[in-house]
Each structure stands twice: as structure tokens, then as C-alpha cells.
mmCIF file with all atom_site columns, C-alpha atoms in Angstrom:
data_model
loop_
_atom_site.group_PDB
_atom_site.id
_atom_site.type_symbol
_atom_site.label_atom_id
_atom_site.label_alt_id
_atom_site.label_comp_id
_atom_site.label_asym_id
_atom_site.label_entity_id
_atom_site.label_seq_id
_atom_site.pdbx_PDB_ins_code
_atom_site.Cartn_x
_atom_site.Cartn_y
_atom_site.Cartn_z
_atom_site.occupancy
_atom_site.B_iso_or_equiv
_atom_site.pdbx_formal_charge
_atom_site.auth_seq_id
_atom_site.auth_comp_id
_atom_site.auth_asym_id
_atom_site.auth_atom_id
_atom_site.pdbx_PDB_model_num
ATOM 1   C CA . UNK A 1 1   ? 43.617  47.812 36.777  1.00 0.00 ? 1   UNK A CA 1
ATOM 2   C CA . UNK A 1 2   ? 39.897  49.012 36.887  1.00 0.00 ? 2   UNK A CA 1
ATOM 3   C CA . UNK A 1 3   ? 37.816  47.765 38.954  1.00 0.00 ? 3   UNK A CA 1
ATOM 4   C CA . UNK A 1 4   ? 34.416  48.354 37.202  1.00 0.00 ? 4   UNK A CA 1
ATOM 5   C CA . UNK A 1 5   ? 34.925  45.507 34.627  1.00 0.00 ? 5   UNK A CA 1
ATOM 6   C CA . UNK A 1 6   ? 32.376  45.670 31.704  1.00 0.00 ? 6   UNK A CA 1
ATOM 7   C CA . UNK A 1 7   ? 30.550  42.373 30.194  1.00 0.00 ? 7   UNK A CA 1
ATOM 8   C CA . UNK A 1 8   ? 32.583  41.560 27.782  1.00 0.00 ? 8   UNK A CA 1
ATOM 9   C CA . UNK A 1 9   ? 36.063  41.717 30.243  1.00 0.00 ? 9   UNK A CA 1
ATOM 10  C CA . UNK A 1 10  ? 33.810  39.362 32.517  1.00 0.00 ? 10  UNK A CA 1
ATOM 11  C CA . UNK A 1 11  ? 32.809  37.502 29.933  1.00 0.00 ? 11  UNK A CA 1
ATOM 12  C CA . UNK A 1 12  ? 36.689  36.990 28.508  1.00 0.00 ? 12  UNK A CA 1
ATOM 13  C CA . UNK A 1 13  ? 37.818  36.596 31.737  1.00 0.00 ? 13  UNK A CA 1
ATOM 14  C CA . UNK A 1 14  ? 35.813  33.298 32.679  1.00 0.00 ? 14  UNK A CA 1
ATOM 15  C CA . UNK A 1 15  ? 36.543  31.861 28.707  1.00 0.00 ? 15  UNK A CA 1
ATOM 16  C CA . UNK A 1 16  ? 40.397  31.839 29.790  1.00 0.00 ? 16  UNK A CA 1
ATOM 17  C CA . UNK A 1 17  ? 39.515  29.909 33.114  1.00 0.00 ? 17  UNK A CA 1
ATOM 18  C CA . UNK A 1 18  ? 39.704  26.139 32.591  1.00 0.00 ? 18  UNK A CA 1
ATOM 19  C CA . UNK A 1 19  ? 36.692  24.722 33.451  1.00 0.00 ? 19  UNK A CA 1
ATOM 20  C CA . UNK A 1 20  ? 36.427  22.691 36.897  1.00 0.00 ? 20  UNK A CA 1
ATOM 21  C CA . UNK A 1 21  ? 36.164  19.170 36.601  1.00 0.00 ? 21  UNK A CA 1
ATOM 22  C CA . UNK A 1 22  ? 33.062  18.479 38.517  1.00 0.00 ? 22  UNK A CA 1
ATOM 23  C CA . UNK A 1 23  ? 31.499  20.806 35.438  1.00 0.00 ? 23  UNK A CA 1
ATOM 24  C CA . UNK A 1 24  ? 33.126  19.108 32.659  1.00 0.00 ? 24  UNK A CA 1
ATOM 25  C CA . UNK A 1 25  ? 31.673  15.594 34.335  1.00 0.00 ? 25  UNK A CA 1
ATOM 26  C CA . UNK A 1 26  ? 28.308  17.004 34.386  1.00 0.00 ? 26  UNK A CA 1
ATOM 27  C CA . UNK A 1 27  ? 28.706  18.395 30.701  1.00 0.00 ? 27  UNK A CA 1
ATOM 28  C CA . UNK A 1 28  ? 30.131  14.664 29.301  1.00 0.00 ? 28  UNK A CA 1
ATOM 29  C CA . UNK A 1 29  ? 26.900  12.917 31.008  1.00 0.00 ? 29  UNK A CA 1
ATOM 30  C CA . UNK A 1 30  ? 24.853  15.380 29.526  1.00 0.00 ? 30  UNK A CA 1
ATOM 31  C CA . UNK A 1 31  ? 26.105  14.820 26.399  1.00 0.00 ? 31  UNK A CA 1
ATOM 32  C CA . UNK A 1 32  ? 25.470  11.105 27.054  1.00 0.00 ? 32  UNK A CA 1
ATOM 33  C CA . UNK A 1 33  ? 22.136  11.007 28.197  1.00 0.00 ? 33  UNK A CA 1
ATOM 34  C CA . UNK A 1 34  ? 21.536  13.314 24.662  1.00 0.00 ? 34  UNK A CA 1
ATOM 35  C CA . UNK A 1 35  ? 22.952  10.585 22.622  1.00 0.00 ? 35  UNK A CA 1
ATOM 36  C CA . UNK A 1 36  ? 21.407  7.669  24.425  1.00 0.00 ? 36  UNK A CA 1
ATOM 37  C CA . UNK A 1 37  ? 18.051  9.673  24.380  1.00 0.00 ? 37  UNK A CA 1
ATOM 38  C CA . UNK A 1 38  ? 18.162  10.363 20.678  1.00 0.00 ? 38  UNK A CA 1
ATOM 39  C CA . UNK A 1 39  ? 19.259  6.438  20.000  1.00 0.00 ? 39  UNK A CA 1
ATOM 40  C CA . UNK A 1 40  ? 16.428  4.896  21.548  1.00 0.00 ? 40  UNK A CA 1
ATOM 41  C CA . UNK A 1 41  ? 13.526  8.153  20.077  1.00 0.00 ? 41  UNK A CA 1
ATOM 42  C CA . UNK A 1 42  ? 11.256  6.318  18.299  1.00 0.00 ? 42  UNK A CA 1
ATOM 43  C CA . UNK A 1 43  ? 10.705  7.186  14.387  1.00 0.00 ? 43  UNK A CA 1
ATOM 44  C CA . UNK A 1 44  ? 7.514   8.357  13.968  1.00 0.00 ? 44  UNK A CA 1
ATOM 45  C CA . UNK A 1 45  ? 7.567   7.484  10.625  1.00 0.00 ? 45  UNK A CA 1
ATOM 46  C CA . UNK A 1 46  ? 6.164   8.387  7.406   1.00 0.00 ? 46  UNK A CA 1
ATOM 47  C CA . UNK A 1 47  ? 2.149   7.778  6.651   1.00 0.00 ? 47  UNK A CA 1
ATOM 48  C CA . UNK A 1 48  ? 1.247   6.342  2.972   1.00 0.00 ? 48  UNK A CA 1
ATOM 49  C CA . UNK A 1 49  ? -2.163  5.055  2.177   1.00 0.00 ? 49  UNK A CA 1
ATOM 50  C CA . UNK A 1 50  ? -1.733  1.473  1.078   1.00 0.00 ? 50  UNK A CA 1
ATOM 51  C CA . UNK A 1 51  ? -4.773  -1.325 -0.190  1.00 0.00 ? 51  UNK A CA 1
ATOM 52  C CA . UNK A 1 52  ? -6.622  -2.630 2.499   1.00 0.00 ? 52  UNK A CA 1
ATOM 53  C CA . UNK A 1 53  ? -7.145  -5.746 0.486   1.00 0.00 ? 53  UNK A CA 1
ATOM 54  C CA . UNK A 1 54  ? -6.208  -6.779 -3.063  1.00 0.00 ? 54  UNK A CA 1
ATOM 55  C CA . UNK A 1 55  ? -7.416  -4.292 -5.298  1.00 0.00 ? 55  UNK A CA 1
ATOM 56  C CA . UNK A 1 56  ? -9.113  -4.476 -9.273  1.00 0.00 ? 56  UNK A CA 1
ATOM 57  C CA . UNK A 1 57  ? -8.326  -1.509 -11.722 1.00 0.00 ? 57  UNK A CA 1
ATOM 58  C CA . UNK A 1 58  ? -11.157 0.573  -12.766 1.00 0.00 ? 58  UNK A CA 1
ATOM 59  C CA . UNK A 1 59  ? -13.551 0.894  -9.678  1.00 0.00 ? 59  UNK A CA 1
ATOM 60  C CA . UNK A 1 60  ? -13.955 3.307  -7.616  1.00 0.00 ? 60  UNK A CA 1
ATOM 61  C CA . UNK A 1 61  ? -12.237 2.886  -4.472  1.00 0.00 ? 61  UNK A CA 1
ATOM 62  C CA . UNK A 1 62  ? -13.717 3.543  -0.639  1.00 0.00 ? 62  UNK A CA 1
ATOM 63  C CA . UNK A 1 63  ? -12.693 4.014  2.665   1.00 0.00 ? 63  UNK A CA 1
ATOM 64  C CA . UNK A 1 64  ? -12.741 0.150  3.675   1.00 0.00 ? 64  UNK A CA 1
ATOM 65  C CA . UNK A 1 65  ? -10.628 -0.224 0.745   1.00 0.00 ? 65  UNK A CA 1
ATOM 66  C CA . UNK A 1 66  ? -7.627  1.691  1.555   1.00 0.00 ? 66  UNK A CA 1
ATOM 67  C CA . UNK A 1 67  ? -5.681  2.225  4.740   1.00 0.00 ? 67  UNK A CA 1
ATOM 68  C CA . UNK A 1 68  ? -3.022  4.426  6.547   1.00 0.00 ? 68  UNK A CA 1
ATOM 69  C CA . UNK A 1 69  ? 0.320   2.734  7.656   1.00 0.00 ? 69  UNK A CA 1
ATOM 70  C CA . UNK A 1 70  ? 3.867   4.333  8.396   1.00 0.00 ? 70  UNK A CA 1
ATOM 71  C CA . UNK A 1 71  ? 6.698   3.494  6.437   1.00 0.00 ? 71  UNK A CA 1
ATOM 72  C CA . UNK A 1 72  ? 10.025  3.959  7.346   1.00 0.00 ? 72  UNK A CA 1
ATOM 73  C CA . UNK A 1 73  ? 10.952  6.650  4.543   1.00 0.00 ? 73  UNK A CA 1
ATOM 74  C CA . UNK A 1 74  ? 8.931   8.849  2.998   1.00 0.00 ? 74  UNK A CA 1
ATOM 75  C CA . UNK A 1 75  ? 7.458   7.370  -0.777  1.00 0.00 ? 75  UNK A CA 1
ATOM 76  C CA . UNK A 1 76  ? 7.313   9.643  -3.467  1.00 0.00 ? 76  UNK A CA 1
ATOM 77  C CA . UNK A 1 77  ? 4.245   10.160 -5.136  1.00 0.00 ? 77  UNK A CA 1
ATOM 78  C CA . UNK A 1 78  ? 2.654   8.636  -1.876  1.00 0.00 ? 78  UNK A CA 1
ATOM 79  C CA . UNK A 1 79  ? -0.913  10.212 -0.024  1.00 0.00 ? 79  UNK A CA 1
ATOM 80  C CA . UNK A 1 80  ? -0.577  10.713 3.901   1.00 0.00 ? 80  UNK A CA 1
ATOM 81  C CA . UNK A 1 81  ? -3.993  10.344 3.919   1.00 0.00 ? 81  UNK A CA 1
ATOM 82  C CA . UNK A 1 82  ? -6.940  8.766  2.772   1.00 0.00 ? 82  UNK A CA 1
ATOM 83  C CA . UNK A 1 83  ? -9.649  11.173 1.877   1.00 0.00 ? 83  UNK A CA 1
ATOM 84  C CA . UNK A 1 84  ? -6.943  12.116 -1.054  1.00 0.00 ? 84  UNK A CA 1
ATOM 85  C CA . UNK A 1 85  ? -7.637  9.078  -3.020  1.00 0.00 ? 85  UNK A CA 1
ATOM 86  C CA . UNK A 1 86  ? -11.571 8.113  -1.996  1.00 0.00 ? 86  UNK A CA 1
ATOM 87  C CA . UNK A 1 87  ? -13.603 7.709  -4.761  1.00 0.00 ? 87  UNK A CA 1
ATOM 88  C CA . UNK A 1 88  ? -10.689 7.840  -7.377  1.00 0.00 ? 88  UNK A CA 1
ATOM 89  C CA . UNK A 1 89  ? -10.217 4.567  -9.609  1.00 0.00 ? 89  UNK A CA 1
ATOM 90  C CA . UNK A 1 90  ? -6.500  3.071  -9.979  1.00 0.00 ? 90  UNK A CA 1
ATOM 91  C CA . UNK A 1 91  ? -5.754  2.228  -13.358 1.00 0.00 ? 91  UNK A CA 1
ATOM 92  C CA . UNK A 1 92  ? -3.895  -0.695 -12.177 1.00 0.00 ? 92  UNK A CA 1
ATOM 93  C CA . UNK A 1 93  ? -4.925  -3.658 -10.178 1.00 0.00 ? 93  UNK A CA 1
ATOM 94  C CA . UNK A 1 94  ? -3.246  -3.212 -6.170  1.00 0.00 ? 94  UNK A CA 1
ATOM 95  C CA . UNK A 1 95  ? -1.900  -5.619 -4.100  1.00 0.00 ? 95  UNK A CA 1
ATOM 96  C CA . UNK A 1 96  ? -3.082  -5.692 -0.041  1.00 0.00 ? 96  UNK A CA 1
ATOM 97  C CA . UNK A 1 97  ? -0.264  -3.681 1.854   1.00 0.00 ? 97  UNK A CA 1
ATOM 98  C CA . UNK A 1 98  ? 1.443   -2.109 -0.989  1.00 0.00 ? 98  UNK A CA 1
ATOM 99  C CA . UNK A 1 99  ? 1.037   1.807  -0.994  1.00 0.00 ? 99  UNK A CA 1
ATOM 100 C CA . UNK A 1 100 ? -1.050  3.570  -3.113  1.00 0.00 ? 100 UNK A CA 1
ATOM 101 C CA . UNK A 1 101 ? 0.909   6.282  -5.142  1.00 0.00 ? 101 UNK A CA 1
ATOM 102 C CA . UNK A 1 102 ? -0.158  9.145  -8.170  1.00 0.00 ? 102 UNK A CA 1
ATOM 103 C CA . UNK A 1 103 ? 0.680   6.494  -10.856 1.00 0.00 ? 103 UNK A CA 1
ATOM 104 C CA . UNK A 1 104 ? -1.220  3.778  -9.489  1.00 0.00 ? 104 UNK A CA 1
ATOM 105 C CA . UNK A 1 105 ? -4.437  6.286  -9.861  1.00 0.00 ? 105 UNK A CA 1
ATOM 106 C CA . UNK A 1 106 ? -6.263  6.718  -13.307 1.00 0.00 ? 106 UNK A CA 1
ATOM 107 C CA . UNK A 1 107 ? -7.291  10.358 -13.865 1.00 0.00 ? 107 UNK A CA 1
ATOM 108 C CA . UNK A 1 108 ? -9.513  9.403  -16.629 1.00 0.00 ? 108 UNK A CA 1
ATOM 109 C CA . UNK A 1 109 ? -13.093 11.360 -16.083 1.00 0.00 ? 109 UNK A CA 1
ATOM 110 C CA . UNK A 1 110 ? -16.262 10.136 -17.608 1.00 0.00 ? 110 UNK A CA 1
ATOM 111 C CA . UNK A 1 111 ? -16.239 11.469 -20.520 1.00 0.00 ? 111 UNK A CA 1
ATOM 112 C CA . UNK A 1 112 ? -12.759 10.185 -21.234 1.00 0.00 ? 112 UNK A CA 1
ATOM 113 C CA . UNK A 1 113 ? -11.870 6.603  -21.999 1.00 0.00 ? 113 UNK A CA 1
ATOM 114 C CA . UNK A 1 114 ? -8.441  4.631  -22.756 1.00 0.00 ? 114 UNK A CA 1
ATOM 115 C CA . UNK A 1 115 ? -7.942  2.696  -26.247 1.00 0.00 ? 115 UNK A CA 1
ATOM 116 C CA . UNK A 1 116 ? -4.602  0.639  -26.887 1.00 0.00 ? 116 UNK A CA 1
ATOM 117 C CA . UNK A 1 117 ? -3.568  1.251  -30.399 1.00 0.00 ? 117 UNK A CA 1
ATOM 118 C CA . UNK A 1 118 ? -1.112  -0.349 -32.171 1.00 0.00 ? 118 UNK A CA 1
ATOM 119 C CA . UNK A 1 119 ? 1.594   1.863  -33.979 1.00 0.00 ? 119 UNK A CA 1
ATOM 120 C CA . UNK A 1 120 ? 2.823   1.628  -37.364 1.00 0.00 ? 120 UNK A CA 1
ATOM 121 C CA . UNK A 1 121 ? 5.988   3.322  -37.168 1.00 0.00 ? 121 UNK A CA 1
ATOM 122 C CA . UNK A 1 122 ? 7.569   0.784  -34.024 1.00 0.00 ? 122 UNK A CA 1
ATOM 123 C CA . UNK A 1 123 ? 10.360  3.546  -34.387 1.00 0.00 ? 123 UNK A CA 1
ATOM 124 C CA . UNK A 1 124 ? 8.215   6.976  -33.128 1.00 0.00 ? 124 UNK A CA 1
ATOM 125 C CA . UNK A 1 125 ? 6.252   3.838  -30.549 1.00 0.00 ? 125 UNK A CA 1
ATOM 126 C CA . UNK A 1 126 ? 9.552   4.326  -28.792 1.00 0.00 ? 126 UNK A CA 1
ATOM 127 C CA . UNK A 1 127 ? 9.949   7.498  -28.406 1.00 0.00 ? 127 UNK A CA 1
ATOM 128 C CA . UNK A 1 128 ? 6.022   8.510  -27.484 1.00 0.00 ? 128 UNK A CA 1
ATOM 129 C CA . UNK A 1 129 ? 6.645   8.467  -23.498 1.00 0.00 ? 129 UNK A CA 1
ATOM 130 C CA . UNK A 1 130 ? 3.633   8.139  -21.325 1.00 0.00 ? 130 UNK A CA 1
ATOM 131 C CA . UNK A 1 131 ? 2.307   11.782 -20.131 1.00 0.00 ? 131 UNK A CA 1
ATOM 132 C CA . UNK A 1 132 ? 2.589   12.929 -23.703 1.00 0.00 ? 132 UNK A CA 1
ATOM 133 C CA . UNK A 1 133 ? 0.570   14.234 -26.301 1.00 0.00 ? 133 UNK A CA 1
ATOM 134 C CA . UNK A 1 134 ? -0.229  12.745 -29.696 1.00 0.00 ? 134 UNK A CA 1
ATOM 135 C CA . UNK A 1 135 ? -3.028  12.708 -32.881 1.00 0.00 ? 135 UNK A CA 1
ATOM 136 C CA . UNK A 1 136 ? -3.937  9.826  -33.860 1.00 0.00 ? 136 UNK A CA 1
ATOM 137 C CA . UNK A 1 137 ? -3.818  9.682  -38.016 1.00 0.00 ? 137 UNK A CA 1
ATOM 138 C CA . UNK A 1 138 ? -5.426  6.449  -39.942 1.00 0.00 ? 138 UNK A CA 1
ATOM 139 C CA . UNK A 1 139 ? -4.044  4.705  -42.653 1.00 0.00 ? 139 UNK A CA 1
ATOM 140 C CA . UNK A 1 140 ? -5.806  6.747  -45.310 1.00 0.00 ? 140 UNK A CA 1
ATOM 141 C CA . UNK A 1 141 ? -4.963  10.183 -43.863 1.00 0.00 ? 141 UNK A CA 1
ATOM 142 C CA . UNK A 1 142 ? -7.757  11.107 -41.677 1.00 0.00 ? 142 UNK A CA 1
ATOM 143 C CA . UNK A 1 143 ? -7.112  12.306 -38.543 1.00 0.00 ? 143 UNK A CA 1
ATOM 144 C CA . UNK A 1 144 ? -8.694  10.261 -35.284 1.00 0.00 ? 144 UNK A CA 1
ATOM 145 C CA . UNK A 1 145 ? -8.344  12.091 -32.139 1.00 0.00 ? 145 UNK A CA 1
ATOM 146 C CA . UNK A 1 146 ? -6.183  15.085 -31.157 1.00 0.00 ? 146 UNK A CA 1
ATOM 147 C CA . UNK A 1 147 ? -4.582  15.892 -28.169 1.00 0.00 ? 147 UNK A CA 1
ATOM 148 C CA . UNK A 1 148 ? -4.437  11.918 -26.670 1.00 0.00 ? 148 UNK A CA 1
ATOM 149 C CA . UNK A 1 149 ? -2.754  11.749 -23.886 1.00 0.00 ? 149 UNK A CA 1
ATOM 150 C CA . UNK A 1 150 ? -0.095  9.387  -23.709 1.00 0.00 ? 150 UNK A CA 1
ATOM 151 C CA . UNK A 1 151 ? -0.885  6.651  -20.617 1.00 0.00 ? 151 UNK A CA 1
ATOM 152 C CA . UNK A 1 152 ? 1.424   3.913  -21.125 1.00 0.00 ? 152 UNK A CA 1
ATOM 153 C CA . UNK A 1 153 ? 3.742   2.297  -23.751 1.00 0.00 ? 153 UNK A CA 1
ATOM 154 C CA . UNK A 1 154 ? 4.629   -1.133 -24.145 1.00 0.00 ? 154 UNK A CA 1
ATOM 155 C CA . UNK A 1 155 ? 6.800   -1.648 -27.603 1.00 0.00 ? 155 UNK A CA 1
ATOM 156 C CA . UNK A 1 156 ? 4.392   -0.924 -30.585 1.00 0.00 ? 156 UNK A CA 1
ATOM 157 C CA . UNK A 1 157 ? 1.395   -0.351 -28.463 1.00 0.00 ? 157 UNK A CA 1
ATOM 158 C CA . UNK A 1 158 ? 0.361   2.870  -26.801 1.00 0.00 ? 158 UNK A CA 1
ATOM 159 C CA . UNK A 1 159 ? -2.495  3.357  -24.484 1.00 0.00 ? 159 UNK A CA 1
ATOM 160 C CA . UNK A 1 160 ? -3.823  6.672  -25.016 1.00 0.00 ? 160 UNK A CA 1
ATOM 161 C CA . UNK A 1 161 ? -6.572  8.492  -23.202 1.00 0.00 ? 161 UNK A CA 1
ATOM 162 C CA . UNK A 1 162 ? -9.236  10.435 -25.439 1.00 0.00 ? 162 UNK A CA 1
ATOM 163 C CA . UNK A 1 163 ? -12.630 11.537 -25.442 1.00 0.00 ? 163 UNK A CA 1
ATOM 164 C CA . UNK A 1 164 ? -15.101 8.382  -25.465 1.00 0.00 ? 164 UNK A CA 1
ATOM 165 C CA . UNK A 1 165 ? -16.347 9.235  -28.701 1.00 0.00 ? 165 UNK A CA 1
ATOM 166 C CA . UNK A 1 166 ? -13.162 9.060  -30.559 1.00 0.00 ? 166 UNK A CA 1
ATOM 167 C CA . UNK A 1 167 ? -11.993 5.866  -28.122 1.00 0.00 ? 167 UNK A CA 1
ATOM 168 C CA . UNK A 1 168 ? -14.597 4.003  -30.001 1.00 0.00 ? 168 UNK A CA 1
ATOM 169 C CA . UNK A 1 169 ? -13.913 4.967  -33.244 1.00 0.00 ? 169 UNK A CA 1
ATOM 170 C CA . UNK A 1 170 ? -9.440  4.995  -32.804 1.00 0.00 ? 170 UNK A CA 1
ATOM 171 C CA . UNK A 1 171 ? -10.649 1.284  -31.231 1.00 0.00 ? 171 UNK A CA 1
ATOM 172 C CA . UNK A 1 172 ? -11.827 -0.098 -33.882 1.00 0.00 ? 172 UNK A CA 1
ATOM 173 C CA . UNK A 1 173 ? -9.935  1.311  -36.631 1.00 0.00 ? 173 UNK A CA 1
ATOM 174 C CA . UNK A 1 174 ? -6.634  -0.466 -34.536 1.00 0.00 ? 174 UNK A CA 1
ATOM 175 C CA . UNK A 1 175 ? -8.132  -3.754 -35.028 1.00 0.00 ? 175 UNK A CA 1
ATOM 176 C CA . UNK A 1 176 ? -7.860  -3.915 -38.751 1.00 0.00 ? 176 UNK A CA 1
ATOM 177 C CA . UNK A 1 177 ? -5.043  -1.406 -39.072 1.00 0.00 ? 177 UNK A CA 1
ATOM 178 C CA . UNK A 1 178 ? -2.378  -0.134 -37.306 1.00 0.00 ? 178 UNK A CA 1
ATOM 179 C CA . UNK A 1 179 ? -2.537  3.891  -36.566 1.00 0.00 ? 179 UNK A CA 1
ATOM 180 C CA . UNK A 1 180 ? 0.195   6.966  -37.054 1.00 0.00 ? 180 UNK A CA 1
ATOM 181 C CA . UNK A 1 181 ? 0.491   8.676  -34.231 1.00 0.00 ? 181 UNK A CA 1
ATOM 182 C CA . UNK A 1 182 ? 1.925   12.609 -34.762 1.00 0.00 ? 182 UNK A CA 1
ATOM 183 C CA . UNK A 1 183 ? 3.675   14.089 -31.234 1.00 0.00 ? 183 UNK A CA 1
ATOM 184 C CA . UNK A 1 184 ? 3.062   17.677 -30.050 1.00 0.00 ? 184 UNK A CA 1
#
């Protein structure tokens, strides 16, 4: 037997040993006070800015018009905080308490407006999906607006977002006609 034992044989030699009892007591209350400290933890949650009041679509919003709560999970498409949405318009109108997320918020600039327009073919209106790109094409051929992006569908109408100039001109050529649109 040698006497001068290196780390590992000490090491070894007190893994075979059993462990005493008054040590495996200690380690099961450990253990419990870990599980009975992690059960009671509070969740810190998840922060979402959500309408102070009852929102309309279209104006720009403020500070006294949103607020920071924590939800329980986190919300896709959610902002943790404020100053991310401040002075952005939704393009929806908001109920009080219900979180704010990317959809909810119009990303139309000022030069940019949105025109419903009414699709001939009720077969391509279902397959435009919003996020998309289009040209708008009248009846006779001529070509409206390019690149329109696609901001909402609802059966043979499409909301598209365009340059004001050709809003106003696609806008009024939808009321006596309906329009082609052509994807990209």
C-alpha cells in the first residue's frame, strides 16, 4: 500500500464511502428549501406597452397615451417600452389595456397614403396577402401606381399603401371601376 495517496485515490476513495446520514439530512433539506424557494419566486414578468385609454387610428400617439404593464408571457411583436412607439400612429383603433404590437402600428410616412380598391379578378384578391407588392392597372390598360404595398385584404378589397399622389388618383378611379392589380 503507499502511503502518499494522490488526488484522484483520495478523491475515489471518499466516492466509495456511503455518505453519513446526518449529511444526507442536510442535503434532502437543502434540496427542499431550493424547491420551496423557487415555488414561491415571484415572476417578474414580461413588459408590453399597452393603451392607456381607448385609442383612434391615425393620430399620433404620446406618452399619456400608452403605458408599460407585465404580462405573464412574453407577446410577440410586443414593445418593452414606450419611447419605441411615441409619436407613431396605429392604423387601427386600440382598446384601454390591450398591448400595443408591430401590426397595430401604421408605418405609412407623409408622403404615403392608404386607398381601398376594389379588385376585379376576386380570384388574384385572394391570393394578394398583406405585406406584398402589387401595380395597380385600370380598366383601359394604364398603369396606376407601382410598387403598392399590400396593407390588408378583406375578400375583393385590398388596402394598399402608395405615394399620395397616386392614392388620389387609384381612389377615384375605384369608385367607378374596379382595378387589376399585377403581383411582384
Amino acid at each position: 500500500m503507499n502511503l502518499s495517496a494522490t488526488v484522484s485515490d483520495r478523491v475515489r476513495s471518499l466516492a466509495r464511502r456511503r455518505p453519513s446520514a446526518a449529511w444526507r439530512r442536510f442535503l434532502a433539506l437543502g434540496l427542499a428549501l431550493l424547491a420551496l424557494l423557487t415555488f414561491f419566486w415571484p415572476d417578474v414578468g414580461h413588459p408590453a406597452v399597452v393603451a392607456s385609454r381607448d385609442l383612434p387610428a391615425g393620430e399620433p400617439l404620446t406618452a399619456a397615451d400608452v403605458q408599460v404593464m407585465s404580462l405573464a408571457t412574453p407577446l410577440p411583436g410586443s414593445f418593452p417600452a414606450s419611447d419605441a412607439v411615441v409619436g407613431r400612429s396605429l392604423s387601427s383603433p386600440a382598446r384601454a389595456g390591450v398591448p400595443l404590437t408591430d401590426f397595430d402600428l401604421a408605418d405609412v410616412a407623409d408622403d404615403q397614403a392608404s386607398v381601398a380598391v376594389r379588385v376585379a379578378d376576386q380570384g388574384l384578391a385572394a391570393v394578394v396577402r398583406p405585406g406584398g407588392r402589387v401595380d395597380v392597372v385600370s380598366a383601359a390598360g394604364e398603369v396606376l401606381a407601382e410598387n403598392a404595398a399590400v396593407r390588408e385584404t378583406r375578400g375583393e378589397v385590398v388596402v394598399l399603401t402608395l405615394p399620395r399622389l397616386n392614392a388620389t388618383r387609384v381612389a377615384a378611379m375605384s369608385l367607378d371601376h374596379a382595378l387589376a392589380v399585377t403581383l411582384r
